Short mmCIF file of C-alpha atoms and ligand atoms in Angstrom, two decimals:
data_model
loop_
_atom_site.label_atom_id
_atom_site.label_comp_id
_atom_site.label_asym_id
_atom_site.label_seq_id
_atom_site.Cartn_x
_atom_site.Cartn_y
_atom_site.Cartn_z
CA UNK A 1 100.76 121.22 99.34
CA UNK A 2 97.08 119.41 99.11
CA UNK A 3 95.11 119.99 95.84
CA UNK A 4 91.68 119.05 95.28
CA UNK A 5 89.49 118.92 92.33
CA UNK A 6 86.20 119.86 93.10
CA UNK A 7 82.53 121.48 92.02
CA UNK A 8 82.68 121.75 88.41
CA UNK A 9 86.81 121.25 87.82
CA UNK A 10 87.68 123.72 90.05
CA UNK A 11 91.57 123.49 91.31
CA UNK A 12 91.74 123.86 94.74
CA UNK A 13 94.49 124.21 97.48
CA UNK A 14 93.68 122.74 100.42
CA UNK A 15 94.82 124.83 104.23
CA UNK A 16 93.02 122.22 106.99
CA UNK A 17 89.41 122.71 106.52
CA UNK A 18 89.30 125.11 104.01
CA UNK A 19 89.84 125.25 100.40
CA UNK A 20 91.01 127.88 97.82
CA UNK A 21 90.20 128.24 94.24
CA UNK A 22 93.22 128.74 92.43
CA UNK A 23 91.63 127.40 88.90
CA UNK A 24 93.33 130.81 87.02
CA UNK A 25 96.64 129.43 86.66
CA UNK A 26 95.18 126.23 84.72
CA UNK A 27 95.16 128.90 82.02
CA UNK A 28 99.27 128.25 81.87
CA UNK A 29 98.54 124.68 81.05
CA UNK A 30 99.56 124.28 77.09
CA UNK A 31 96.89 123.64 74.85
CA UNK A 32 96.11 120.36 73.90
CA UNK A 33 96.47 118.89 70.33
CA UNK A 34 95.29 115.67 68.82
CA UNK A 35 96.78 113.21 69.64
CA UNK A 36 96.61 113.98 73.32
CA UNK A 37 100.06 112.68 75.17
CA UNK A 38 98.86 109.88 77.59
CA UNK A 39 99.01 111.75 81.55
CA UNK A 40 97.40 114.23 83.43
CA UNK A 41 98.48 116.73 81.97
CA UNK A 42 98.72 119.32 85.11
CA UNK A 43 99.91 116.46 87.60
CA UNK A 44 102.98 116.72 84.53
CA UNK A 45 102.86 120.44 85.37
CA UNK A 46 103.01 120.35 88.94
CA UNK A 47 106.76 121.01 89.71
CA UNK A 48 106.67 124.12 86.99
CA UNK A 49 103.41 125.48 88.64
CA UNK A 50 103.48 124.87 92.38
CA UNK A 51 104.77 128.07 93.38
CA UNK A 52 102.27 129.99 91.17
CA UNK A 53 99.51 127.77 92.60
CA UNK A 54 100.16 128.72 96.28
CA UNK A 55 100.95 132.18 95.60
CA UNK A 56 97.55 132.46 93.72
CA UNK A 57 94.71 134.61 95.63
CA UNK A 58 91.50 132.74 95.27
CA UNK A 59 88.28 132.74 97.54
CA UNK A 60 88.60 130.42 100.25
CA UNK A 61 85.74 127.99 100.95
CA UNK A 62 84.82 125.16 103.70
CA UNK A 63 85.87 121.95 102.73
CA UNK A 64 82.33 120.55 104.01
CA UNK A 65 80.62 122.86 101.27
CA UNK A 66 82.48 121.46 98.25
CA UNK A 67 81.65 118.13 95.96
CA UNK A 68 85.23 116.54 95.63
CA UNK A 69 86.10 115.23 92.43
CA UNK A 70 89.11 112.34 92.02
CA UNK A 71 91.95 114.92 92.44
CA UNK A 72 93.57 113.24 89.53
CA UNK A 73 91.54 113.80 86.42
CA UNK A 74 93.11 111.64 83.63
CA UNK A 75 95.75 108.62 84.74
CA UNK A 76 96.62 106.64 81.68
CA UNK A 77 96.32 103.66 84.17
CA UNK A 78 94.52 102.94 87.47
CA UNK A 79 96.87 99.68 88.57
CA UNK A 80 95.76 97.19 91.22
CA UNK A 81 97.96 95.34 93.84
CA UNK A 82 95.86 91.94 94.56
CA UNK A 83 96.32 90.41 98.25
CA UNK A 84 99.34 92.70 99.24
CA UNK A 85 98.95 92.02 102.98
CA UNK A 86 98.94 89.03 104.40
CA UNK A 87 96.14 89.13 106.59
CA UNK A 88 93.95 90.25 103.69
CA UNK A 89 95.26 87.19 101.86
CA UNK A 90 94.05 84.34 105.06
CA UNK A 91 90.89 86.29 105.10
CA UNK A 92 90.61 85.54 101.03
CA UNK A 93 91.75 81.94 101.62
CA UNK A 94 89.23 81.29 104.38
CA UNK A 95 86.06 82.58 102.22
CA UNK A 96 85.02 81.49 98.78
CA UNK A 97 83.03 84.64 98.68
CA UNK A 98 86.04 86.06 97.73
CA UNK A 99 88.51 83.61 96.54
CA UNK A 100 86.64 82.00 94.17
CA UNK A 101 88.49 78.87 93.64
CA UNK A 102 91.24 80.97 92.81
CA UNK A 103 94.90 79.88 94.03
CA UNK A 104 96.09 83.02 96.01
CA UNK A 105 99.10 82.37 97.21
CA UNK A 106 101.78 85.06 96.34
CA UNK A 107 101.45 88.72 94.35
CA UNK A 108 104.66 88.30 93.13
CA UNK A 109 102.74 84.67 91.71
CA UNK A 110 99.27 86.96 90.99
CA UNK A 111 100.28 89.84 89.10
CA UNK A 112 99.10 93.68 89.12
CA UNK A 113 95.82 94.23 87.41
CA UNK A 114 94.07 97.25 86.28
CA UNK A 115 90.51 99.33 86.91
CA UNK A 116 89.52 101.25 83.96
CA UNK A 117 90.26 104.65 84.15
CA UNK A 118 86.62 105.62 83.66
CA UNK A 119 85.64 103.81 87.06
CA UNK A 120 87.61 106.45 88.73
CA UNK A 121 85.30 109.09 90.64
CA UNK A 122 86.13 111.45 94.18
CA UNK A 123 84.54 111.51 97.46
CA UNK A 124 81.42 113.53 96.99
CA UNK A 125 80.63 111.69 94.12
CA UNK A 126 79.71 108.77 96.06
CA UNK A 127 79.78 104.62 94.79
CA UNK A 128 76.77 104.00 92.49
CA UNK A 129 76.48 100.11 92.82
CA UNK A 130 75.47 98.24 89.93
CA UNK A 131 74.68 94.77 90.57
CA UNK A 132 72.89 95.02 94.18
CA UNK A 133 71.98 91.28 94.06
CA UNK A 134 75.90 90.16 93.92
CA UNK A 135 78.53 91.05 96.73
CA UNK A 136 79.98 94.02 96.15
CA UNK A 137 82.95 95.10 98.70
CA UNK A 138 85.10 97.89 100.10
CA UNK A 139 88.63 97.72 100.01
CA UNK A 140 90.72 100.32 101.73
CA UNK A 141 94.28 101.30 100.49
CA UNK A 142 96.99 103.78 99.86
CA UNK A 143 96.66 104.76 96.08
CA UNK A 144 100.06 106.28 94.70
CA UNK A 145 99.99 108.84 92.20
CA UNK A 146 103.03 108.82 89.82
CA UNK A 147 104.43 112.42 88.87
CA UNK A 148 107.36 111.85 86.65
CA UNK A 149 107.55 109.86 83.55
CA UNK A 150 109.28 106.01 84.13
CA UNK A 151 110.21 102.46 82.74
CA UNK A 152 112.50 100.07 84.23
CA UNK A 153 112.73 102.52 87.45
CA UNK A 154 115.16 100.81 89.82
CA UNK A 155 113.46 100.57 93.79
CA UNK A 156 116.03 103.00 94.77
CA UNK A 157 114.88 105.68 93.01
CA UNK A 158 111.30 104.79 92.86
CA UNK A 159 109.86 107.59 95.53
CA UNK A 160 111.93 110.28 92.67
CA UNK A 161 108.45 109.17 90.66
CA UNK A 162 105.94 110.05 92.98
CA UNK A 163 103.60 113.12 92.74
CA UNK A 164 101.57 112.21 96.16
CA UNK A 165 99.30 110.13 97.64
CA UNK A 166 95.60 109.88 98.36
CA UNK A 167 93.01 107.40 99.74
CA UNK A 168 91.92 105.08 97.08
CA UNK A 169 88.87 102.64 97.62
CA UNK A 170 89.01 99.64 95.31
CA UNK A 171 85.44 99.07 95.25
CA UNK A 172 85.17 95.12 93.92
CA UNK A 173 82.28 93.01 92.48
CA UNK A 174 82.76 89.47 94.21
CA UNK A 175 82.93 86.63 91.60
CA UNK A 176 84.40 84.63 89.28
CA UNK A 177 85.16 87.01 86.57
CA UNK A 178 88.88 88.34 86.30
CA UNK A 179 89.42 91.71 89.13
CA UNK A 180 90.39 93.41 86.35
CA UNK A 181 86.73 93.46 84.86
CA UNK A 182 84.78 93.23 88.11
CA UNK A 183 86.40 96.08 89.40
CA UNK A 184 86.50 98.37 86.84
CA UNK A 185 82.34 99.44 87.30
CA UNK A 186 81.94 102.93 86.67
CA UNK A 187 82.87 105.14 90.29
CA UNK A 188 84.16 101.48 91.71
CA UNK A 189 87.77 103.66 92.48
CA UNK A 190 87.07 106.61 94.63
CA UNK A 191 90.08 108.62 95.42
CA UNK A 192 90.47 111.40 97.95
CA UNK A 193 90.18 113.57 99.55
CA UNK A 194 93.02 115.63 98.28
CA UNK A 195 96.52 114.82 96.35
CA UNK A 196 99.04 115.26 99.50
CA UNK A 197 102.20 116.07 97.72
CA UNK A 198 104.90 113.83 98.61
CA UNK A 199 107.14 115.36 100.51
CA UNK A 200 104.93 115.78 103.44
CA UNK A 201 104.98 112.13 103.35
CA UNK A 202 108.23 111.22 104.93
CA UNK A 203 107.96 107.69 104.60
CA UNK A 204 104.78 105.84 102.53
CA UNK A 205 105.60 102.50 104.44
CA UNK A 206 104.45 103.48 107.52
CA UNK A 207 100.89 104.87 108.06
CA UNK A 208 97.78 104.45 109.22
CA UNK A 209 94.66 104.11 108.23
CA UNK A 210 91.10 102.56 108.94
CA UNK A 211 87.76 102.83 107.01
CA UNK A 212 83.90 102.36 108.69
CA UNK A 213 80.99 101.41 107.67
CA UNK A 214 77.90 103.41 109.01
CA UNK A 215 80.26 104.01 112.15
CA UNK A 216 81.57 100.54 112.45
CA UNK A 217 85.53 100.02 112.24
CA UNK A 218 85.69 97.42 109.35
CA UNK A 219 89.24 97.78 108.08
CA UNK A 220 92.58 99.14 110.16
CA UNK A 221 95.84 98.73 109.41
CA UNK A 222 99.03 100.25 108.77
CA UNK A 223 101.19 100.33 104.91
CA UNK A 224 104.15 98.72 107.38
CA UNK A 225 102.67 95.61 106.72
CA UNK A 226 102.49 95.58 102.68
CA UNK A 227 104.04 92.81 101.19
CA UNK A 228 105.01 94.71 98.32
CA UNK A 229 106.22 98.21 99.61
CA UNK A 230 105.21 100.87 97.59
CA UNK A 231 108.92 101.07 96.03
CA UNK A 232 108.87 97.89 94.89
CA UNK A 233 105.00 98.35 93.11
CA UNK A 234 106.61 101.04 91.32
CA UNK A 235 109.65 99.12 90.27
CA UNK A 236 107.41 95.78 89.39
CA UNK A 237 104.50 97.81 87.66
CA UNK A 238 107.01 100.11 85.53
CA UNK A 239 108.87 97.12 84.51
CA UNK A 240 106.12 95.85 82.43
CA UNK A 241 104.97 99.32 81.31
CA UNK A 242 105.71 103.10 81.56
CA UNK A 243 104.45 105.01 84.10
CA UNK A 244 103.40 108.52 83.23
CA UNK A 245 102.24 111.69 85.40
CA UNK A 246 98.86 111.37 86.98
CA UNK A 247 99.15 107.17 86.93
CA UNK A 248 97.70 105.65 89.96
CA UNK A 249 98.57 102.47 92.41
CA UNK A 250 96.03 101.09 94.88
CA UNK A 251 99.13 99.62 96.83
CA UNK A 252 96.54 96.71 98.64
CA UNK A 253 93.73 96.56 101.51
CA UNK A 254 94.13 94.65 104.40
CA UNK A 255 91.70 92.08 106.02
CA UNK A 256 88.13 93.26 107.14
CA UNK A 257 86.43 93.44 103.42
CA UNK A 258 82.71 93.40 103.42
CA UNK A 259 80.01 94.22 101.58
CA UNK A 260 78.30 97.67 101.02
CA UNK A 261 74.88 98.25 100.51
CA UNK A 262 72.81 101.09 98.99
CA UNK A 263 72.69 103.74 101.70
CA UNK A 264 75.70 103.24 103.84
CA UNK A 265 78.42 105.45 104.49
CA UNK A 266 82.14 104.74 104.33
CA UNK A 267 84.54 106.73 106.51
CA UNK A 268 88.33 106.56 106.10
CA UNK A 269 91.44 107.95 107.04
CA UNK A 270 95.22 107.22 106.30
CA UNK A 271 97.48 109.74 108.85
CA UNK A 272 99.21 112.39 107.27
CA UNK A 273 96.96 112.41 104.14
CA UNK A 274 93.77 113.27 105.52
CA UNK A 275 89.66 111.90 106.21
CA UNK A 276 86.93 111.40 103.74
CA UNK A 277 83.26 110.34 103.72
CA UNK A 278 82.03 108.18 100.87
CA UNK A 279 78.38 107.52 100.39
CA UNK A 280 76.60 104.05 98.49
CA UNK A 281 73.81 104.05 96.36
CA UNK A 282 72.47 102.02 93.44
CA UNK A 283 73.52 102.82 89.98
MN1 MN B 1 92.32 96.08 96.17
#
C-alpha cells in the first residue's frame, strides 16, 4: 500500500500512476483533545484502518495532476543521520565548503541531529531557498517513517517499528552554524512521493537510488553502503528518545552534494519506493 497526501489534505492511495481519494475514512480518526498526544495521528491508525482504506471507492486521478504534500503530516521529530556513508564523508573532508573546520570523523563520534518539523514540505511544494547568496545543497536519502511507539528498541526488532519509507531530501544551508539550525529552513525536508508501506520493502539495506539536477546525475548510490543501517538508526536514535508514529529518519546521502539554485529541478528515485520531481525557487 502507497498513500499520499495531496491537494488540500486529501488521503490518497496510490495504484502506479494514478491516485485515489479515499479522504472519507479520516472521519474514523478520534477526535482530538488538548493536549494533542505527540504523532501523526493516522500513521498511529494505519494498521486499524488499512483495510478500510483500500476497500474505500474514491475517484481515481493522475498522479501528474496532483500537488503532493509530505505524506506524513505531523512527526514529533524529523532526525538527521550526519556523514552515514563513507564516500559522503571524504567528499566532506576534502571541501571546507562543507566541513567547516569541523572534525568529521565517525557518526557514532557526531551524533543524530534534528530538522524542525515545520521545515518539512512534499514534492509539489517545491524548496523555497532562503539565503541565495550562501551555498545551499541537496542531499539525497532514504527517510524512515516510524509506525509504532518505541524506546530502548533492541536492532533486532527495530524493522517491527517501521510504518514505510519515502524519499527524503535534506536540503542544507552550508556554514558554520550547527546542521541542526541550518537545516531546519522552512520546506528544507521534502519527502515523497508517497509512504510505501513496509512490507513491500523486503530489505531497507539494499536499494537504489540517484537524484539530478536539471538532468544531470549528481548523487547515486545504494542504502548497502550506510554506515549506520537503518536498524541500528532506530536502535541509536530511540535510545536517547522515544520514537512515536509518523517520526521520521533521513538515514544519510552519499557523495555528489552540490548546490541548488533558484530554478532548477531535482529528480530522484530510490527502487521499490518510487520517482519524484522537486522544483527550487527563492523564498
Ligand atoms: Mn543529510
Amino acid at each position: 500500500m502507497r498513500l499520499a497526501r495531496f491537494d488540500d489534505n486529501r488521503l490518497g492511495l496510490v495504484d502506479g500512476d494514478s491516485v485515489r481519494d479515499v479522504s472519507a475514512v479520516l472521519a474514523d480518526l478520534p477526535a482530538l483533545r488538548w493536549p494533542v498526544p505527540l504523532g501523526d495521528q493516522l500513521i498511529a491508525a494505519l494498521p486499524a484502518m488499512r483495510e478500510k482504506i483500500q476497500g474505500t471507492a474514491g475517484p481515481a486521478k493522475p498522479l501528474t495532476s496532483v500537488k503532493l504534500l509530505s505524506p506524513v503530516a505531523n512527526p514529533s521529530k524529523i532526525i538527521g543521520a550526519p556523514i552515514n556513508y563513507a564516500d559522503h564523508v571524504a567528499e566532506s573532508k576534502q571541501d571546507q565548503a562543507i566541513a567547516y573546520g569541523r572534525k568529521l570523523n565517525h557518526i557514532g563520534e557526531f551524533g543524530l541531529f534534528q530538522k524542525a518539523t515545520s521545515s518539512l514540505v512534499g514534492a509539489g511544494e517545491g524548496v523555497a531557498l532562503r539565503f541565495v547568496e550562501k551555498r545551499n545543497d541537496h542531499e539525497m536519502e532514504l527517510a524512515v517513517v516510524i509506525g509504532r511507539a518505541g524506546t530502548r528498541i533492541p536492532e533486532a526488532r527495530a524493522l517491527d517499528h517501521v510504518a514505510g519509507y519515502c524519499i527524503g531530501l535534506d536540503m542544507t544551508v552550508r556554514g558554520p552554524e550547527v546542521p541542526t539550525f541550518r537545516k531546519s529552513i522552512d520546506s528544507y525536508c521534502v519527502l515523497g512521493p508517497a509512504l510505501v508501506m513496509a512490507d513491500e520493502i523486503a530489505d531497507p539495506n539494499d536499494l537504489d537510488f540517484w537524484l539530478s539536477l536539471n538532468g544531470e546525475m549528481r548523487q547515486k548510490s545504494n542504502t548497502r553502503y550506510l554506515v549506520y543501517n537503518v536498524q541500528k538508526l532506530i536502535s541509536w536514535a530511540s535510545d536517547y528518545y522515544t520514537l512515536y508514529p509518523g517520526d521520521v529518519i533521513m538515514t544519510g546521502t552519499p557523495q555528489g552534494v552540490g548546490p541548488v539554485a533558484p530554478g532548477d529541478v531535482m529528480d530522484c528515485e530510490i527502487s521499490g519506493i518510487g520517482r519524484m520531481q522537486v522544483r527550487v525557487r527563492a523564498a
